[in-house]
Coordinates of C-alpha atoms and ligand atoms in Angstrom, one line a residue:
M1 CA 0.0 -0.1 0.0
E2 CA 1.1 3.8 -0.8
T3 CA 1.9 5.7 2.4
K4 CA 0.4 8.7 2.3
Q5 CA 2.2 12.1 2.9
R6 CA 1.6 14.0 6.1
V7 CA -0.1 17.3 6.7
F8 CA 0.1 19.1 10.2
S9 CA -1.5 22.5 10.9
G10 CA -2.7 24.4 14.0
I11 CA -4.7 27.2 15.4
Q12 CA -3.8 28.9 18.8
P13 CA -6.6 28.5 21.4
S14 CA -6.8 32.2 21.9
G15 CA -9.5 34.6 21.2
N16 CA -12.3 33.8 18.9
L17 CA -11.9 31.6 15.8
H18 CA -13.2 33.9 13.0
V19 CA -13.8 33.8 9.3
G20 CA -10.1 34.4 8.4
N21 CA -9.1 31.4 10.1
Y22 CA -12.1 29.3 8.4
V23 CA -11.2 30.3 4.5
G24 CA -7.6 30.5 5.5
A25 CA -7.2 27.4 7.0
L26 CA -9.9 25.1 8.3
K27 CA -11.7 24.8 5.0
N28 CA -8.8 23.8 3.2
W29 CA -8.1 21.0 6.0
V30 CA -11.1 19.8 5.4
A31 CA -11.0 19.6 1.6
M32 CA -7.4 17.9 1.7
Q33 CA -8.0 15.1 4.5
D34 CA -8.8 12.7 2.2
D35 CA -5.5 12.5 0.4
Y36 CA -2.9 12.8 3.1
E37 CA -2.2 11.4 6.9
N38 CA -3.4 14.4 8.9
Y39 CA -2.2 16.3 12.0
F40 CA -4.5 18.9 13.6
C41 CA -3.2 20.4 16.5
I42 CA -4.7 22.8 18.9
V43 CA -1.5 24.9 19.5
D44 CA -1.7 25.8 23.3
L45 CA 1.8 26.1 24.1
H46 CA 1.9 28.9 21.5
A47 CA -1.2 30.5 23.2
I48 CA 0.3 30.7 26.4
T49 CA 3.3 33.0 25.2
V50 CA 1.1 36.0 25.6
P51 CA -1.2 36.3 29.0
Q52 CA -4.1 33.6 29.0
D53 CA -6.8 33.6 31.9
P54 CA -6.3 29.7 32.6
K55 CA -10.2 29.4 33.0
V56 CA -11.1 31.0 29.7
L57 CA -7.9 29.1 28.2
R58 CA -9.3 26.0 29.4
Q59 CA -12.7 26.7 27.4
K60 CA -10.9 27.7 24.4
I61 CA -9.1 24.6 23.8
R62 CA -12.4 22.8 23.9
E63 CA -14.1 25.5 21.6
V64 CA -11.1 25.0 18.8
A65 CA -11.6 21.3 19.2
A66 CA -15.5 21.4 18.3
I67 CA -14.8 23.5 15.4
Y68 CA -12.4 21.5 14.2
L69 CA -15.1 18.6 14.3
A70 CA -18.1 20.8 13.4
S71 CA -16.0 22.1 10.1
G72 CA -15.9 18.5 9.0
L73 CA -12.7 17.2 10.0
D74 CA -13.0 13.0 10.4
P75 CA -11.2 11.8 13.3
E76 CA -11.0 8.6 11.5
K77 CA -8.7 10.6 9.0
C78 CA -7.4 13.3 11.2
V79 CA -5.3 13.2 14.4
I80 CA -6.9 16.0 16.5
F81 CA -4.9 16.6 19.7
R82 CA -3.6 19.3 22.0
Q83 CA 0.4 20.4 21.5
S84 CA 0.8 20.5 25.2
K85 CA -0.1 16.7 25.7
V86 CA 2.6 15.1 23.7
S87 CA 5.9 16.6 25.2
G88 CA 8.2 15.7 22.3
H89 CA 7.0 19.4 20.7
A90 CA 8.8 21.1 23.7
E91 CA 11.5 18.5 23.5
L92 CA 12.1 19.3 19.9
C93 CA 12.0 22.7 20.5
W94 CA 15.1 23.0 22.8
L95 CA 16.9 20.6 20.2
L96 CA 16.3 23.1 17.5
N97 CA 16.9 26.0 19.6
S98 CA 20.6 25.3 19.6
V99 CA 20.5 25.4 15.7
A100 CA 18.4 28.3 15.6
R101 CA 20.0 31.9 15.6
F102 CA 19.0 34.9 17.6
G103 CA 19.3 37.2 14.4
E104 CA 17.0 35.1 12.3
L105 CA 14.5 35.2 15.3
S106 CA 14.6 38.6 15.8
R107 CA 14.0 39.4 12.1
M108 CA 10.4 37.6 12.5
T109 CA 7.3 39.9 11.8
Q110 CA 4.9 38.8 13.9
F111 CA 7.4 39.0 16.8
K112 CA 8.0 42.9 15.7
D113 CA 4.4 43.4 15.0
K114 CA 3.0 41.6 18.5
T115 CA 5.8 43.7 20.3
S116 CA 5.4 47.2 18.5
K117 CA 3.2 48.4 21.3
G118 CA 4.7 47.1 24.2
G119 CA 8.3 46.7 23.4
A120 CA 10.7 43.8 23.1
E121 CA 11.7 44.2 26.7
S122 CA 9.0 42.8 28.0
A123 CA 8.0 40.3 25.9
S124 CA 8.2 37.1 26.9
A125 CA 11.3 34.6 25.9
G126 CA 8.6 32.3 24.4
L127 CA 6.9 34.8 22.4
F128 CA 10.8 35.3 20.7
D129 CA 11.0 31.4 20.4
Y130 CA 7.6 30.7 18.9
P131 CA 8.8 30.1 15.2
V132 CA 10.9 27.6 16.7
L133 CA 8.3 25.9 18.9
Q134 CA 6.3 26.0 15.3
A135 CA 9.1 24.3 13.5
A136 CA 9.1 21.5 16.4
D137 CA 5.3 21.0 15.9
V138 CA 5.7 19.8 12.0
L139 CA 9.2 18.4 12.0
L140 CA 8.3 16.1 14.9
Y141 CA 6.1 14.1 12.4
N142 CA 7.7 14.8 9.2
A143 CA 5.1 16.4 7.8
H144 CA 5.4 17.1 4.0
L145 CA 2.6 20.1 4.0
V146 CA 1.5 22.7 6.0
P147 CA -1.8 24.5 5.3
V148 CA -1.6 27.8 6.3
G149 CA -2.8 31.2 5.8
E150 CA -0.7 34.0 4.4
D151 CA 0.3 35.5 7.6
Q152 CA 2.6 32.3 8.2
R153 CA 4.6 32.6 5.3
Q154 CA 7.9 33.6 7.2
H155 CA 7.3 31.3 9.7
L156 CA 7.2 28.2 7.1
E157 CA 10.5 29.7 5.3
L158 CA 12.4 29.7 9.2
M159 CA 10.8 25.9 9.5
R160 CA 12.6 24.9 6.4
T161 CA 15.7 26.4 6.8
L162 CA 15.9 24.9 10.4
A163 CA 15.0 21.5 9.0
R164 CA 18.0 22.2 6.2
R165 CA 20.1 23.4 8.6
F166 CA 19.8 20.5 11.3
N167 CA 20.0 18.1 8.1
H168 CA 23.3 19.4 7.0
L169 CA 24.8 19.7 10.5
Y170 CA 24.1 16.4 11.9
G171 CA 22.8 14.3 8.8
E172 CA 19.6 13.7 7.0
T173 CA 16.8 13.9 9.5
F174 CA 13.7 15.9 9.1
V175 CA 11.7 16.3 5.8
V176 CA 11.7 20.1 4.5
P177 CA 8.1 20.9 4.9
E178 CA 6.0 22.9 2.3
A179 CA 3.5 25.8 3.0
L180 CA 0.0 25.2 1.2
I181 CA -1.4 28.9 0.9
P182 CA -5.0 28.9 -0.9
P183 CA -5.6 31.5 -3.6
T184 CA -8.3 33.1 -1.9
G185 CA -9.1 33.6 1.8
A186 CA -5.5 33.5 2.7
R187 CA -5.3 37.1 4.1
V188 CA -8.8 38.2 5.2
M189 CA -8.6 41.6 6.4
S190 CA -10.4 43.3 9.3
L191 CA -14.1 44.7 8.4
D192 CA -13.7 47.8 10.2
A193 CA -9.8 48.5 9.6
P194 CA -8.8 46.9 6.2
E195 CA -5.3 47.7 6.4
E196 CA -5.4 45.2 9.4
K197 CA -5.4 41.5 9.2
M198 CA -8.4 40.1 10.8
S199 CA -7.4 38.6 14.2
K200 CA -8.6 36.7 17.0
S201 CA -7.1 39.0 19.4
S202 CA -8.7 42.2 18.4
P203 CA -10.5 44.2 21.2
R204 CA -12.9 45.2 18.6
P205 CA -15.8 42.4 17.7
G206 CA -16.7 44.9 15.2
S207 CA -13.4 43.7 13.2
Y208 CA -14.1 40.2 12.9
V209 CA -17.0 37.4 12.1
A210 CA -16.3 35.0 14.6
I211 CA -17.5 31.3 13.5
L212 CA -19.7 30.9 16.6
D213 CA -21.6 34.6 15.9
D214 CA -25.4 34.4 15.2
P215 CA -26.7 35.2 12.0
D216 CA -27.9 38.6 12.8
S217 CA -24.4 39.7 14.5
I218 CA -22.8 38.7 11.1
R219 CA -25.6 40.8 9.3
K220 CA -24.8 43.7 11.9
K221 CA -21.1 43.6 11.8
I222 CA -20.8 43.1 7.8
R223 CA -23.3 45.9 7.0
R224 CA -21.2 48.2 9.4
A225 CA -18.0 47.0 7.4
K226 CA -16.0 49.8 6.2
T227 CA -16.0 50.8 2.3
D228 CA -13.9 53.0 0.0
S229 CA -14.9 56.1 -1.6
G230 CA -16.5 55.7 -4.5
T231 CA -19.1 53.5 -5.9
E232 CA -17.6 51.1 -7.9
I233 CA -17.5 47.3 -6.8
E234 CA -14.0 46.0 -7.9
A235 CA -10.9 44.7 -6.5
S236 CA -8.1 47.3 -7.0
P237 CA -5.2 48.4 -5.0
D238 CA -6.9 51.6 -4.0
K239 CA -10.0 50.0 -2.8
P240 CA -8.7 47.8 0.1
A241 CA -12.3 47.4 1.7
I242 CA -14.1 46.3 -1.2
T243 CA -11.2 43.9 -2.1
N244 CA -11.4 42.5 1.2
L245 CA -15.3 41.9 1.0
L246 CA -14.8 40.5 -2.9
D247 CA -12.0 38.1 -1.7
L248 CA -14.4 37.0 1.4
Y249 CA -17.1 36.4 -1.0
S250 CA -15.1 34.5 -3.3
A251 CA -13.4 32.3 -0.9
M252 CA -17.0 31.6 1.2
S253 CA -19.1 31.1 -2.3
G254 CA -16.1 29.6 -4.5
E255 CA -17.3 32.0 -7.2
T256 CA -14.3 34.0 -8.7
V257 CA -14.0 37.5 -8.1
S258 CA -14.3 38.9 -11.6
G259 CA -17.6 37.0 -11.5
I260 CA -18.7 38.5 -8.6
E261 CA -17.7 41.9 -9.8
A262 CA -19.9 41.5 -12.9
H263 CA -22.6 40.0 -11.0
Y264 CA -22.8 43.8 -9.0
E265 CA -21.9 45.8 -12.0
G266 CA -24.1 48.9 -11.7
R267 CA -24.9 47.9 -8.3
G268 CA -24.2 49.5 -4.9
Y269 CA -21.9 48.6 -1.6
G270 CA -25.3 48.0 0.3
D271 CA -26.1 45.1 -2.3
L272 CA -22.9 43.6 -1.6
K273 CA -22.8 43.7 1.9
K274 CA -26.3 42.5 2.2
E275 CA -25.8 39.3 0.0
L276 CA -22.1 39.1 1.2
A277 CA -23.7 38.5 4.7
E278 CA -26.2 35.8 3.7
V279 CA -22.9 33.8 1.9
V280 CA -21.0 34.2 5.0
I281 CA -24.2 33.1 7.4
E282 CA -24.8 29.9 5.1
G283 CA -21.3 28.7 5.1
L284 CA -20.5 29.1 8.6
A285 CA -24.3 28.1 10.1
P286 CA -23.7 24.4 10.1
V287 CA -20.1 24.8 11.5
R288 CA -21.6 26.9 14.3
E289 CA -24.8 24.7 15.0
R290 CA -22.6 21.6 15.2
A291 CA -20.0 23.2 17.4
L292 CA -22.5 24.2 20.0
E293 CA -24.1 20.9 20.1
L294 CA -20.4 19.1 20.5
L295 CA -19.8 21.8 23.6
D296 CA -22.6 20.3 25.2
D297 CA -20.8 17.5 25.9
P298 CA -17.3 18.6 26.7
A299 CA -16.6 15.1 28.1
E300 CA -16.8 13.3 24.8
L301 CA -14.2 16.4 23.4
D302 CA -11.9 15.4 26.2
R303 CA -12.0 11.7 25.1
L304 CA -11.4 12.7 21.7
L305 CA -8.6 14.6 22.4
D306 CA -7.2 12.2 24.8
S307 CA -7.3 9.6 22.3
G308 CA -5.7 11.9 19.4
A309 CA -2.7 12.7 21.9
R310 CA -2.1 9.0 21.9
R311 CA -1.8 8.5 18.4
A312 CA 0.0 11.8 18.0
R313 CA 2.7 10.6 20.7
E314 CA 3.5 7.5 19.1
A315 CA 3.6 9.3 15.6
A316 CA 6.2 11.8 17.1
Q317 CA 8.7 9.5 18.6
P318 CA 10.7 8.3 15.4
A319 CA 11.7 11.9 14.6
L320 CA 12.7 12.7 18.0
E321 CA 14.6 9.6 18.4
S322 CA 16.5 10.2 15.4
A323 CA 17.1 13.8 16.1
R324 CA 18.3 12.8 19.9
T325 CA 20.5 10.3 18.0
R326 CA 22.1 12.4 15.7
L327 CA 23.1 15.1 18.3
G328 CA 24.8 12.3 20.3
L329 CA 22.2 12.7 23.0
D330 CA 21.1 8.7 22.8
Ligands
AMP401 P1 -4.2 32.2 14.4 O1 -5.6 32.6 14.4 O2 -2.7 33.0 14.5 O3 -3.8 30.6 15.2 O4 -4.1 31.3 13.0 C1 -4.3 29.9 12.4 C2 -4.5 29.6 11.1 O5 -5.5 30.9 10.4 C3 -3.1 29.9 10.6 O6 -3.1 29.1 9.2 C4 -3.1 31.3 9.9 O7 -2.5 31.7 8.8 C5 -4.7 31.7 9.6 N1 -5.4 33.0 9.8 C6 -5.0 33.8 10.8 N2 -5.7 34.9 10.5 C7 -6.3 35.0 9.4 C8 -6.6 36.0 8.6 N3 -7.0 37.2 8.4 N4 -6.8 35.4 7.3 C9 -6.4 34.2 6.7 N5 -6.3 33.2 7.5 C10 -5.9 33.6 8.6
LIG402 N1 1.8 30.3 14.3 C1 0.4 29.6 13.9 C2 -0.4 30.8 13.7 O1 -0.7 31.4 14.5 C3 0.0 28.6 14.7 C4 0.7 27.0 14.4 C5 1.3 26.9 15.6 C6 1.2 26.5 13.2 N2 2.0 25.4 15.1 C7 1.8 25.3 13.7 C8 0.4 26.7 11.9 C9 2.3 24.4 12.7 C10 1.0 25.1 11.1 C11 2.0 24.3 11.8 O2 -1.3 30.7 12.5

């Protein structure tokens, strides 16, 4: 039997999962799950690199698990688990820390963005080391493909660099993974500030559509979304707000942006917003309903995560052992 290549990806259990996470990541994971051996992780060790309320974190972990399943990930085809329950992630991170360089971590734009307000001085060492843990996540399973949104491109490049450097210094050990970034929906921008990425950690709920938002809130948020000057419905660099709405429409409906532009020729922003809201509601409704059902039975979600962790631990063993041996630790 031909063995399937491995896919690995993850989402942090912080804030509210939003439509950007859905079209940039989740939806694509679901679409490709039949063709690969899949590892989908709830990256709780990444989440704690910025302060989290432990009670909220516990709840968010289950919420992400419920949303993974409700989106259509099949536990028969995907290993769904929590990062902190597989100690190999932290261990391999430490091993890779000795090949990662201070300079390359200093150049990571996500670190620079996240510390732009408070300053790097008070950032946690974990936040600085975040991309090395992310590299460990994927290399631990010798995964070939990593389906993510556009914002992860630089982290994926670093991951490849670390894999190659380790292989070069100590002998072939890791698969050098590749990023898989979707053609539409890879970078959904904030509804109220289209120059900023839609973000889970935004303090402004009007900036994102959460996967668990009810239909009325979705209508309201999209109705209030910022628009550009002019009236033309077209994607162009001087129309960032409308371009974002068109891209989201395209990612949720599967229609091309040019097809959508043609459909709205001679019509106004109001029409676009009204219909986009319905497209988003229709796409998210089954996910929301199923996720809420699953959240009614937290013990079942915990059982599923425990069984995922057992499978992940087993799958992680060979890469961890060979890295230890290569380094002279075994
Ligand atoms: P995070 O929200 O940082 O845990 O990201 C989880 C996944 O969602 C990653 O694959 C991200 O690249 C993707 N993602 C996050 N925000 C967006 C966004 N605004 N648009 C598209 N994809 C996103
Ligand atoms: N850093 C990713 C994000 O914020 C989440 C993540 C952690 C991840 N480990 C990963 C994504 C491994 C892909 C593969 O979006």
